[in-house]
CSV table of C-alpha atoms in Angstrom, one decimal:
chain,number,residue,atom,x,y,z
S,1,MET,CA,48.6,-30.7,16.3
S,2,ALA,CA,45.7,-31.6,18.6
S,3,ARG,CA,43.6,-28.9,17.0
S,4,ARG,CA,44.3,-30.1,13.4
S,5,SER,CA,43.6,-33.7,14.4
S,6,ARG,CA,40.4,-32.7,16.1
S,7,GLY,CA,39.3,-30.6,13.1
S,8,ARG,CA,40.0,-33.4,10.6
S,9,ALA,CA,38.0,-35.9,12.8
S,10,LEU,CA,35.1,-33.4,13.0
S,11,VAL,CA,35.0,-32.9,9.2
S,12,THR,CA,35.2,-36.6,8.4
S,13,GLY,CA,32.7,-37.3,11.2
S,14,ILE,CA,30.1,-34.9,9.7
S,15,ALA,CA,30.6,-36.2,6.1
S,16,SER,CA,30.5,-39.9,7.2
S,17,SER,CA,27.4,-39.2,9.3
S,18,LEU,CA,25.5,-37.8,6.3
S,19,ALA,CA,26.7,-40.6,4.0
S,20,GLY,CA,25.9,-43.3,6.6
S,21,LYS,CA,22.4,-41.9,7.2
S,22,ALA,CA,21.8,-41.9,3.4
S,23,VAL,CA,22.7,-45.6,3.4
S,24,GLY,CA,20.5,-46.1,6.4
S,25,LEU,CA,17.5,-44.5,4.7
S,26,ALA,CA,18.1,-46.3,1.4
S,27,ALA,CA,18.1,-49.8,3.0
S,28,PRO,CA,14.5,-49.7,4.2
S,29,LEU,CA,13.5,-48.4,0.8
S,30,LEU,CA,14.9,-51.6,-0.7
S,31,ILE,CA,13.6,-53.9,2.1
S,32,THR,CA,10.0,-52.6,2.2
S,33,PRO,CA,8.7,-53.7,-1.3
S,34,VAL,CA,10.5,-57.0,-1.2
S,35,ALA,CA,9.3,-57.9,2.3
S,36,PHE,CA,5.8,-56.6,1.7
S,37,ARG,CA,5.3,-58.7,-1.4
S,38,TYR,CA,6.8,-61.8,0.2
S,39,LEU,CA,5.2,-61.6,3.7
S,40,GLY,CA,1.8,-60.2,2.6
S,41,ALA,CA,0.0,-57.2,3.9
S,42,GLU,CA,-1.2,-58.7,7.3
S,43,ARG,CA,2.1,-60.3,8.3
S,44,TYR,CA,4.1,-57.3,7.2
S,45,GLY,CA,1.7,-55.0,9.1
S,46,MET,CA,2.1,-57.2,12.2
S,47,TRP,CA,5.9,-56.9,12.0
S,48,MET,CA,5.7,-53.1,11.6
S,49,ALA,CA,3.3,-52.9,14.6
S,50,ILE,CA,5.7,-54.8,16.8
S,51,SER,CA,8.6,-52.7,15.5
S,52,SER,CA,6.8,-49.6,16.5
S,53,LEU,CA,6.7,-50.8,20.0
S,54,THR,CA,10.5,-51.3,20.1
S,55,ALA,CA,10.9,-47.8,18.6
S,56,MET,CA,9.0,-46.4,21.6
S,57,ALA,CA,11.7,-48.0,23.8
S,58,LEU,CA,14.7,-46.1,22.3
S,59,PHE,CA,15.6,-44.8,25.8
S,60,ALA,CA,16.0,-48.3,27.1
S,61,ASP,CA,19.7,-47.8,27.9
S,62,PHE,CA,18.5,-45.1,30.5
S,63,GLY,CA,21.0,-42.6,29.1
S,64,LEU,CA,24.1,-44.7,30.0
S,65,GLY,CA,25.3,-44.5,26.4
S,66,ASN,CA,25.3,-40.7,26.5
S,67,GLY,CA,26.9,-40.7,29.9
S,68,LEU,CA,29.7,-43.0,28.7
S,69,LEU,CA,30.3,-40.8,25.7
S,70,THR,CA,30.7,-37.7,27.9
S,71,ARG,CA,33.0,-39.3,30.4
S,72,LEU,CA,35.2,-41.1,27.8
S,73,SER,CA,35.7,-38.0,25.7
S,74,ARG,CA,37.4,-36.3,28.6
S,75,LEU,CA,39.5,-39.3,29.6
S,76,TYR,CA,40.6,-39.7,26.0
S,77,ALA,CA,42.0,-36.1,26.1
S,78,THR,CA,43.9,-36.7,29.4
S,79,GLY,CA,45.2,-40.1,28.2
S,80,GLU,CA,43.9,-42.0,31.3
S,81,GLY,CA,43.5,-45.4,29.7
S,82,ARG,CA,43.0,-47.4,32.8
S,83,ALA,CA,40.2,-45.0,34.0
S,84,ALA,CA,38.6,-45.3,30.5
S,85,ALA,CA,38.8,-49.1,30.7
S,86,ARG,CA,36.9,-49.0,34.0
S,87,GLU,CA,34.2,-46.8,32.5
S,88,ILE,CA,33.7,-49.1,29.6
S,89,ALA,CA,33.7,-52.3,31.7
S,90,SER,CA,31.3,-50.8,34.2
S,91,ALA,CA,28.9,-49.6,31.4
S,92,TYR,CA,28.9,-53.0,29.7
S,93,ALA,CA,28.3,-54.6,33.1
S,94,LEU,CA,25.3,-52.4,33.8
S,95,LEU,CA,23.7,-52.7,30.3
S,96,GLY,CA,24.6,-56.4,30.0
S,97,THR,CA,22.8,-57.1,33.3
S,98,LEU,CA,19.8,-55.0,32.2
S,99,SER,CA,19.7,-56.7,28.8
S,100,VAL,CA,19.7,-60.2,30.4
S,101,ALA,CA,17.1,-59.3,32.9
S,102,LEU,CA,14.8,-57.9,30.2
S,103,LEU,CA,15.3,-60.9,28.0
S,104,LEU,CA,14.3,-63.2,30.9
S,105,VAL,CA,11.1,-61.1,31.4
S,106,LEU,CA,10.4,-61.4,27.6
S,107,LEU,CA,10.8,-65.2,27.7
S,108,VAL,CA,8.5,-65.5,30.7
S,109,THR,CA,5.8,-63.2,29.4
S,110,VAL,CA,5.7,-63.8,25.7
S,111,ARG,CA,3.3,-66.7,26.1
S,112,LEU,CA,1.2,-64.9,28.8
S,113,VAL,CA,0.4,-61.9,26.5
S,114,PRO,CA,-2.3,-62.6,23.8
S,115,TRP,CA,-0.2,-61.1,21.1
S,116,PRO,CA,-2.4,-62.1,18.1
S,117,THR,CA,-5.4,-60.5,19.8
S,118,LEU,CA,-3.5,-57.5,20.9
S,119,LEU,CA,-2.2,-56.9,17.4
S,120,ASN,CA,-5.6,-57.6,15.9
S,121,VAL,CA,-4.3,-60.5,13.7
S,122,GLU,CA,-7.1,-62.2,11.8
S,123,ASP,CA,-5.3,-64.8,9.6
S,124,PRO,CA,-4.7,-68.0,11.6
S,125,ALA,CA,-1.4,-68.6,9.8
S,126,VAL,CA,-0.1,-65.1,10.6
S,127,ALA,CA,-1.4,-65.5,14.2
S,128,ARG,CA,0.8,-68.6,14.7
S,129,ASP,CA,3.9,-66.5,13.8
S,130,ALA,CA,3.0,-63.7,16.2
S,131,ARG,CA,4.9,-64.8,19.2
S,132,ALA,CA,8.0,-65.8,17.2
S,133,VAL,CA,8.1,-62.3,15.6
S,134,VAL,CA,7.7,-60.7,19.0
S,135,LEU,CA,10.6,-62.7,20.3
S,136,LEU,CA,12.7,-61.8,17.3
S,137,CYS,CA,12.0,-58.1,17.3
S,138,PHE,CA,12.2,-57.5,21.1
S,139,GLY,CA,15.0,-60.0,21.5
S,140,ALA,CA,17.2,-58.3,18.9
S,141,PHE,CA,16.4,-54.9,20.4
S,142,LEU,CA,17.4,-56.0,23.9
S,143,VAL,CA,20.6,-57.8,22.8
S,144,ASN,CA,21.6,-54.7,20.9
S,145,ILE,CA,21.4,-52.5,24.0
S,146,PRO,CA,24.9,-53.4,25.3
S,147,LEU,CA,26.3,-54.1,21.9
S,148,ALA,CA,25.5,-50.6,20.7
S,149,LEU,CA,27.9,-49.2,23.3
S,150,ILE,CA,30.7,-49.7,20.8
S,151,GLN,CA,29.4,-46.7,18.8
S,152,ARG,CA,29.7,-44.5,21.9
S,153,VAL,CA,33.3,-45.7,22.5
S,154,GLN,CA,34.3,-45.0,19.0
S,155,TYR,CA,32.6,-41.6,19.0
S,156,ALA,CA,34.4,-40.7,22.3
S,157,HIS,CA,37.7,-41.5,20.7
S,158,GLN,CA,36.8,-39.4,17.7
S,159,GLN,CA,36.6,-42.4,15.4
S,160,VAL,CA,33.2,-41.2,14.1
S,161,ALA,CA,33.8,-42.1,10.5
S,162,GLN,CA,34.8,-45.7,11.5
S,163,SER,CA,31.6,-46.0,13.6
S,164,ASN,CA,29.4,-44.6,10.8
S,165,LEU,CA,31.0,-47.1,8.4
S,166,TRP,CA,30.1,-50.0,10.6
S,167,GLN,CA,26.5,-48.7,11.0
S,168,ALA,CA,26.2,-48.4,7.2
S,169,VAL,CA,27.4,-52.0,6.9
S,170,GLY,CA,24.7,-53.0,9.3
S,171,SER,CA,22.0,-51.3,7.1
S,172,ILE,CA,23.5,-52.9,3.9
S,173,ALA,CA,23.7,-56.3,5.7
S,174,SER,CA,20.1,-56.1,6.7
S,175,ALA,CA,18.9,-55.4,3.2
S,176,GLY,CA,21.2,-58.1,1.7
S,177,LEU,CA,20.1,-60.7,4.2
S,178,VAL,CA,16.4,-60.0,3.6
S,179,VAL,CA,16.8,-60.2,-0.2
S,180,THR,CA,18.8,-63.5,0.2
S,181,ALA,CA,16.2,-65.0,2.5
S,182,VAL,CA,13.3,-64.1,0.1
S,183,ALA,CA,15.3,-65.5,-2.8
S,184,ALA,CA,15.8,-68.7,-0.9
S,185,HIS,CA,12.1,-68.9,-0.1
S,186,ALA,CA,12.8,-68.9,3.6
S,187,SER,CA,9.9,-69.0,6.1
S,188,PRO,CA,8.4,-65.6,7.0
S,189,PRO,CA,9.9,-65.6,10.6
S,190,LEU,CA,13.4,-66.2,9.0
S,191,VAL,CA,12.9,-63.3,6.7
S,192,ILE,CA,12.1,-61.0,9.6
S,193,ALA,CA,15.0,-62.5,11.6
S,194,ALA,CA,17.3,-61.5,8.7
S,195,ALA,CA,16.1,-57.9,8.9
S,196,VAL,CA,16.2,-57.5,12.7
S,197,LEU,CA,19.3,-59.5,13.6
S,198,ALA,CA,21.7,-57.8,11.1
S,199,VAL,CA,22.4,-54.7,13.2
S,200,PRO,CA,23.2,-56.5,16.5
S,201,LEU,CA,25.4,-59.0,14.6
S,202,VAL,CA,27.3,-56.1,12.9
S,203,ASN,CA,27.7,-54.3,16.3
S,204,LEU,CA,29.1,-57.6,17.7
S,205,ALA,CA,31.6,-57.9,14.9
S,206,ASN,CA,32.5,-54.2,15.4
S,207,SER,CA,33.1,-54.8,19.1
S,208,ILE,CA,35.2,-57.9,18.4
S,209,CYS,CA,37.4,-56.1,15.9
S,210,TYR,CA,37.8,-53.0,18.1
S,211,PHE,CA,38.5,-54.6,21.5
S,212,GLY,CA,40.2,-57.7,20.0
S,213,TRP,CA,42.7,-56.0,17.7
S,214,GLN,CA,42.3,-52.2,17.4
S,215,ASP,CA,42.5,-51.3,21.2
S,216,PRO,CA,42.7,-54.4,23.4
S,217,SER,CA,43.6,-52.2,26.4
S,218,LEU,CA,40.0,-51.0,26.5
S,219,ARG,CA,38.5,-54.5,26.3
S,220,PRO,CA,35.7,-54.9,28.9
S,221,ARG,CA,37.0,-57.1,31.7
S,222,VAL,CA,35.2,-58.2,34.9
S,223,ARG,CA,38.2,-57.0,37.0
S,224,ASP,CA,37.8,-53.5,35.7
S,225,VAL,CA,34.2,-53.1,36.8
S,226,ARG,CA,34.0,-50.6,39.7
S,227,ALA,CA,30.9,-49.9,41.8
S,228,PRO,CA,31.8,-46.1,42.2
S,229,VAL,CA,32.3,-45.8,38.5
S,230,ALA,CA,29.0,-47.6,37.8
S,231,ARG,CA,27.2,-45.3,40.3
S,232,GLY,CA,28.7,-42.2,38.5
S,233,LEU,CA,27.5,-43.5,35.1
S,234,LEU,CA,24.1,-44.2,36.5
S,235,ARG,CA,23.8,-40.7,37.9
S,236,LEU,CA,24.9,-39.0,34.7
S,237,GLY,CA,22.9,-41.4,32.6
S,238,ALA,CA,19.8,-40.9,34.6
S,239,ARG,CA,20.0,-37.1,33.9
S,240,PHE,CA,20.5,-37.7,30.2
S,241,PHE,CA,17.5,-40.1,30.3
S,242,ALA,CA,15.3,-37.7,32.1
S,243,LEU,CA,16.3,-34.9,29.7
S,244,SER,CA,15.6,-37.1,26.7
S,245,LEU,CA,12.1,-37.9,28.0
S,246,LEU,CA,11.4,-34.2,28.7
S,247,SER,CA,12.5,-33.0,25.3
S,248,SER,CA,10.7,-35.9,23.6
S,249,VAL,CA,7.4,-35.0,25.2
S,250,ALA,CA,7.9,-31.3,24.4
S,251,LEU,CA,8.7,-32.0,20.7
S,252,ASN,CA,6.1,-34.7,20.1
S,253,ILE,CA,3.0,-33.5,21.9
S,254,ASP,CA,1.7,-31.5,18.9
S,255,GLY,CA,-0.1,-34.4,17.3
S,256,PHE,CA,-2.1,-35.1,20.4
S,257,LEU,CA,-2.9,-31.4,21.0
S,258,VAL,CA,-4.0,-30.9,17.4
S,259,GLY,CA,-6.2,-34.0,17.4
S,260,ARG,CA,-7.9,-32.9,20.6
S,261,VAL,CA,-8.4,-29.2,19.6
S,262,LEU,CA,-8.8,-29.3,15.8
S,263,GLY,CA,-9.7,-33.0,15.1
S,264,LEU,CA,-7.9,-36.0,13.7
S,265,HIS,CA,-8.2,-34.8,10.1
S,266,ALA,CA,-6.2,-31.7,11.0
S,267,ALA,CA,-3.8,-33.9,13.0
S,268,ALA,CA,-3.1,-36.0,10.0
S,269,ASN,CA,-2.4,-33.0,7.8
S,270,TYR,CA,-0.1,-31.5,10.4
S,271,ALA,CA,1.8,-34.8,10.8
S,272,VAL,CA,2.5,-35.0,7.1
S,273,ILE,CA,3.9,-31.5,7.0
S,274,LEU,CA,6.0,-32.2,10.1
S,275,ARG,CA,7.5,-35.2,8.3
S,276,MET,CA,9.2,-32.9,5.8
S,277,PHE,CA,10.6,-30.6,8.4
S,278,ALA,CA,11.7,-33.6,10.5
S,279,VAL,CA,14.3,-34.2,7.7
S,280,LEU,CA,15.8,-30.8,8.5
S,281,ALA,CA,16.0,-31.6,12.2
S,282,LEU,CA,17.6,-35.0,11.4
S,283,PHE,CA,20.2,-33.2,9.3
S,284,VAL,CA,21.0,-30.8,12.2
S,285,THR,CA,21.5,-33.7,14.6
S,286,LEU,CA,23.8,-35.6,12.2
S,287,VAL,CA,25.9,-32.6,11.5
S,288,ASN,CA,26.4,-31.6,15.1
S,289,LEU,CA,26.7,-34.9,16.9
S,290,PRO,CA,30.4,-35.3,16.1
S,291,LEU,CA,30.9,-32.0,18.0
S,292,TRP,CA,30.0,-33.8,21.3
S,293,PRO,CA,33.2,-35.8,21.7
S,294,ALA,CA,35.3,-33.2,20.0
S,295,ASN,CA,34.2,-30.6,22.5
S,296,GLY,CA,34.7,-32.9,25.4
S,297,GLU,CA,38.3,-33.6,24.3
S,298,ALA,CA,39.0,-29.9,23.7
S,299,LEU,CA,37.6,-28.7,27.0
S,300,ALA,CA,39.5,-31.4,28.9
S,301,ARG,CA,42.7,-29.8,27.4
S,302,GLY,CA,41.5,-26.3,28.3
S,303,ASP,CA,41.2,-25.4,24.6
S,304,VAL,CA,38.2,-23.1,25.0
S,305,ALA,CA,39.2,-21.0,22.0
S,306,TRP,CA,38.8,-24.0,19.7
S,307,VAL,CA,35.3,-24.8,21.2
S,308,ARG,CA,34.2,-21.2,20.8
S,309,ARG,CA,35.3,-21.0,17.2
S,310,SER,CA,33.9,-24.4,16.2
S,311,THR,CA,30.6,-23.7,17.9
S,312,ARG,CA,30.2,-20.4,16.0
S,313,ARG,CA,31.1,-22.0,12.7
S,314,MET,CA,28.7,-25.0,13.3
S,315,ALA,CA,25.9,-22.7,14.3
S,316,CYS,CA,26.4,-20.7,11.1
S,317,LEU,CA,26.7,-23.8,9.0
S,318,SER,CA,23.7,-25.5,10.5
S,319,ALA,CA,21.5,-22.4,10.1
S,320,ALA,CA,22.7,-21.8,6.6
S,321,ALA,CA,22.1,-25.4,5.6
S,322,VAL,CA,18.6,-25.4,7.0
S,323,THR,CA,17.6,-22.0,5.7
S,324,LEU,CA,17.6,-22.8,2.0
S,325,PRO,CA,15.5,-26.0,2.1
S,326,ALA,CA,13.2,-24.4,4.6
S,327,LEU,CA,12.6,-21.4,2.3
S,328,CYS,CA,11.9,-23.9,-0.5
S,329,LEU,CA,9.3,-25.6,1.6
S,330,VAL,CA,7.7,-22.2,2.4
S,331,LEU,CA,7.4,-21.4,-1.3
S,332,THR,CA,6.6,-24.9,-2.7
S,333,GLY,CA,5.5,-26.9,0.3
S,334,ASN,CA,1.9,-27.5,-1.0
S,335,ASP,CA,3.1,-28.6,-4.4
S,336,ILE,CA,5.6,-31.0,-2.8
S,337,LEU,CA,2.9,-32.5,-0.6
S,338,ARG,CA,0.5,-32.9,-3.5
S,339,ILE,CA,3.1,-34.8,-5.5
S,340,TRP,CA,4.3,-36.8,-2.6
S,341,VAL,CA,1.0,-37.8,-0.8
S,342,ARG,CA,-1.4,-37.8,-3.8
S,343,SER,CA,-4.5,-37.8,-1.6
S,344,ASP,CA,-7.7,-35.7,-1.8
S,345,ASP,CA,-7.8,-35.7,2.0
S,346,LEU,CA,-4.7,-33.5,2.2
S,347,GLU,CA,-5.7,-29.9,2.4
S,348,ARG,CA,-3.8,-26.9,1.0
S,349,MET,CA,-2.0,-25.2,3.9
S,350,PRO,CA,-1.3,-21.5,4.4
S,351,ALA,CA,2.3,-20.2,3.9
S,352,SER,CA,2.3,-19.0,7.5
S,353,LEU,CA,2.3,-22.6,8.7
S,354,PHE,CA,5.4,-23.4,6.6
S,355,GLY,CA,7.0,-20.2,7.6
S,356,ALA,CA,6.5,-20.8,11.3
S,357,LEU,CA,8.0,-24.3,11.0
S,358,ALA,CA,10.9,-22.9,9.0
S,359,ALA,CA,11.6,-20.4,11.8
S,360,TRP,CA,11.4,-23.3,14.3
S,361,SER,CA,13.9,-25.3,12.2
S,362,PHE,CA,16.3,-22.3,12.1
S,363,LEU,CA,16.2,-21.9,15.9
S,364,VAL,CA,16.9,-25.6,16.4
S,365,ALA,CA,19.8,-25.4,14.0
S,366,VAL,CA,21.3,-22.5,16.0
S,367,ALA,CA,20.8,-24.1,19.4
S,368,ALA,CA,22.2,-27.6,18.5
S,369,PRO,CA,25.9,-26.7,18.6
S,370,LEU,CA,25.4,-24.9,22.0
S,371,PHE,CA,23.8,-28.1,23.4
S,372,MET,CA,26.8,-30.2,22.2
S,373,VAL,CA,29.1,-28.1,24.4
S,374,GLN,CA,26.9,-28.7,27.4
S,375,ASN,CA,26.5,-32.4,26.7
S,376,SER,CA,30.3,-32.8,26.4
S,377,VAL,CA,30.8,-31.7,30.1
S,378,GLY,CA,27.5,-33.2,31.5
S,379,LEU,CA,26.0,-29.8,32.2
S,380,LEU,CA,22.3,-30.5,31.8
S,381,ARG,CA,20.6,-28.3,34.3
S,382,PRO,CA,20.1,-25.3,31.9
S,383,GLN,CA,18.6,-27.7,29.4
S,384,PHE,CA,16.1,-29.1,32.0
S,385,VAL,CA,15.1,-25.5,32.8
S,386,GLY,CA,14.7,-24.7,29.1
S,387,TRP,CA,12.7,-27.7,28.0
S,388,GLY,CA,10.6,-27.6,31.2
S,389,ALA,CA,9.8,-24.0,30.5
S,390,CYS,CA,9.1,-24.7,26.9
S,391,LEU,CA,6.6,-27.4,27.8
S,392,ALA,CA,4.9,-25.1,30.3
S,393,VAL,CA,4.6,-22.3,27.8
S,394,ALA,CA,4.0,-24.2,24.6
S,395,VAL,CA,1.0,-26.3,25.6
S,396,PRO,CA,-1.4,-23.5,26.6
S,397,LEU,CA,0.0,-21.2,23.8
S,398,LYS,CA,-0.6,-23.9,21.2
S,399,ILE,CA,-4.1,-24.6,22.4
S,400,PHE,CA,-4.9,-20.8,22.5
S,401,LEU,CA,-3.5,-20.1,19.0
S,402,ALA,CA,-4.9,-23.3,17.5
S,403,THR,CA,-8.5,-22.2,18.5
S,404,ARG,CA,-8.0,-18.8,16.9
S,405,VAL,CA,-5.6,-19.3,14.0
S,406,GLY,CA,-5.8,-23.0,13.2
S,407,LEU,CA,-2.8,-25.2,12.3
S,408,SER,CA,-0.6,-22.2,11.7
S,409,GLY,CA,-1.2,-21.1,15.3
S,410,VAL,CA,0.3,-24.4,16.5
S,411,ALA,CA,3.4,-23.9,14.5
S,412,ILE,CA,3.7,-20.3,15.5
S,413,ALA,CA,3.4,-21.3,19.1
S,414,ALA,CA,6.1,-24.0,18.7
S,415,ALA,CA,8.6,-21.4,17.2
S,416,MET,CA,7.8,-18.8,19.8
S,417,SER,CA,8.0,-21.1,22.8
S,418,TYR,CA,11.3,-22.6,21.6
S,419,GLY,CA,12.7,-19.1,20.9
S,420,ILE,CA,11.9,-17.7,24.4
S,421,THR,CA,12.7,-20.7,26.5
S,422,VAL,CA,15.0,-23.3,24.9
S,423,LEU,CA,17.3,-21.0,22.9
S,424,PRO,CA,18.1,-18.7,25.9
S,425,ALA,CA,18.7,-21.8,28.0
S,426,ALA,CA,21.1,-23.1,25.4
S,427,VAL,CA,23.0,-19.8,25.4
S,428,VAL,CA,23.2,-19.6,29.2
S,429,GLY,CA,24.3,-23.2,29.5
S,430,TYR,CA,26.9,-22.8,26.8
S,431,ARG,CA,28.5,-19.8,28.6
S,432,ARG,CA,28.4,-21.6,31.9
S,433,ALA,CA,30.1,-24.7,30.4
S,434,LEU,CA,32.9,-22.6,29.0
S,435,ALA,CA,33.3,-20.4,32.1
S,436,ALA,CA,33.9,-23.5,34.3
S,437,VAL,CA,36.9,-24.6,32.2
S,438,PRO,CA,40.5,-23.2,32.8
S,439,THR,CA,42.0,-22.0,29.5
S,440,ASN,CA,45.6,-23.1,30.4
S,441,GLU,CA,46.2,-26.0,28.0
S,442,SER,CA,49.1,-27.3,30.0
S,443,SER,CA,46.9,-27.9,33.1
S,444,PRO,CA,45.8,-31.6,33.3
S,445,PHE,CA,42.1,-32.0,34.0
S,446,ARG,CA,39.9,-35.0,34.3
S,447,MET,CA,36.3,-35.7,35.3
S,448,GLU,CA,35.6,-36.2,39.0
S,449,ARG,CA,32.8,-38.3,40.3
S,450,ASP,CA,30.4,-35.3,40.4
S,451,ASP,CA,31.0,-34.8,36.6
S,452,LYS,CA,32.9,-31.6,37.0
S,453,TYR,CA,36.4,-30.6,35.9
S,454,THR,CA,38.7,-30.6,38.9
S,455,PRO,CA,42.4,-29.9,39.0
S,456,ARG,CA,44.5,-33.0,39.5
S,457,HIS,CA,45.8,-31.8,42.9
S,458,LEU,CA,42.3,-31.5,44.2
S,459,ARG,CA,41.1,-34.8,42.9
S,460,ARG,CA,40.0,-37.6,45.2
S,461,PRO,CA,41.4,-41.0,44.4
S,462,ALA,CA,39.2,-43.2,42.3
């Protein structure tokens, strides 16, 4: 029964993730032309420049969301509702305090920073709105840090489809509010407010519905906040945070290296091509993310066989789903670029460049399900080793091959370094994660403070 329920949740989670992301991608396509015409080029450009700064702060929760997802998935399996309530309350207390502190810093510094000058605003009317737009964009981002925890709570309880539905509602609400504000001839800051406040408001509504009616027993309460639980979340979250930074540097350093070695013109061409393959990487993430909580629940029950079977299937599915579009890009990539970009500055690229990026996409697809198993039990050391080795190998190899082969050399180095460092680390970590879990489904296990599975009779009291 547990396996069937878990399987259904996984299938609906994958389908809803893809549908939700389609809505999330469609909403900006609707907002962009409406907002651009209404706000004007300079004011819209200022908004996008500020938004790019918030996008650089995506790790602002310091990995606590991922840490909460990992810990709650196991507690969900063992039915320890009180422990789960303490985890949730402690996470909200930590991120709520962080959010308030950062909001106070924002309010104090917003008038000290010369934002119009920093953003290179020339129109005096647009310059007058600069600080208001900064407050709106950064304020909405900071408020959403604790509010976004509801998505992790729902994922941990394998309510992925429900969470994705709410996220789709947020995207639709953002587009609807912007169109409404423009139709009502609202002031430019109000139009921007309609766009940036929709998501935190929908997350707030989701939280009220979930903790108010769906599962009041998990409602965050001050009396459930525990210092030891908070410290455990901080330790695990810090590891996720550090891993995210390391992998982000390893994956995003290419543009800088290409610009330094081959020039900015080559960097621009390479960035455009990477955009196409980034869609494949996004697909891999969306398909495999529901595996994270499902694996955590299965391993907490000792159901290693289900995890092995699901991981093999998802690895095959991810690889197969990536292979066909990747081959299409290898064969027709230049034609797609010409139709899409329509610029004489875009050079025709060799098939070896597309082939190397296709190979890299395939390797990422195979490794992703293996990482979901490790994430579900908080086993991050093999990933640190893999990504650290990848960075150490990739940078000199990319520079070396770039000077001799050109842009294709950078892509070849990316695929080679990933294949000899990250993929083996994924396999080793996957095996270690499964080897540490007893296979007796009747044995009750839960997460100890050191984030390992420990039999109940060896557990220290919380």
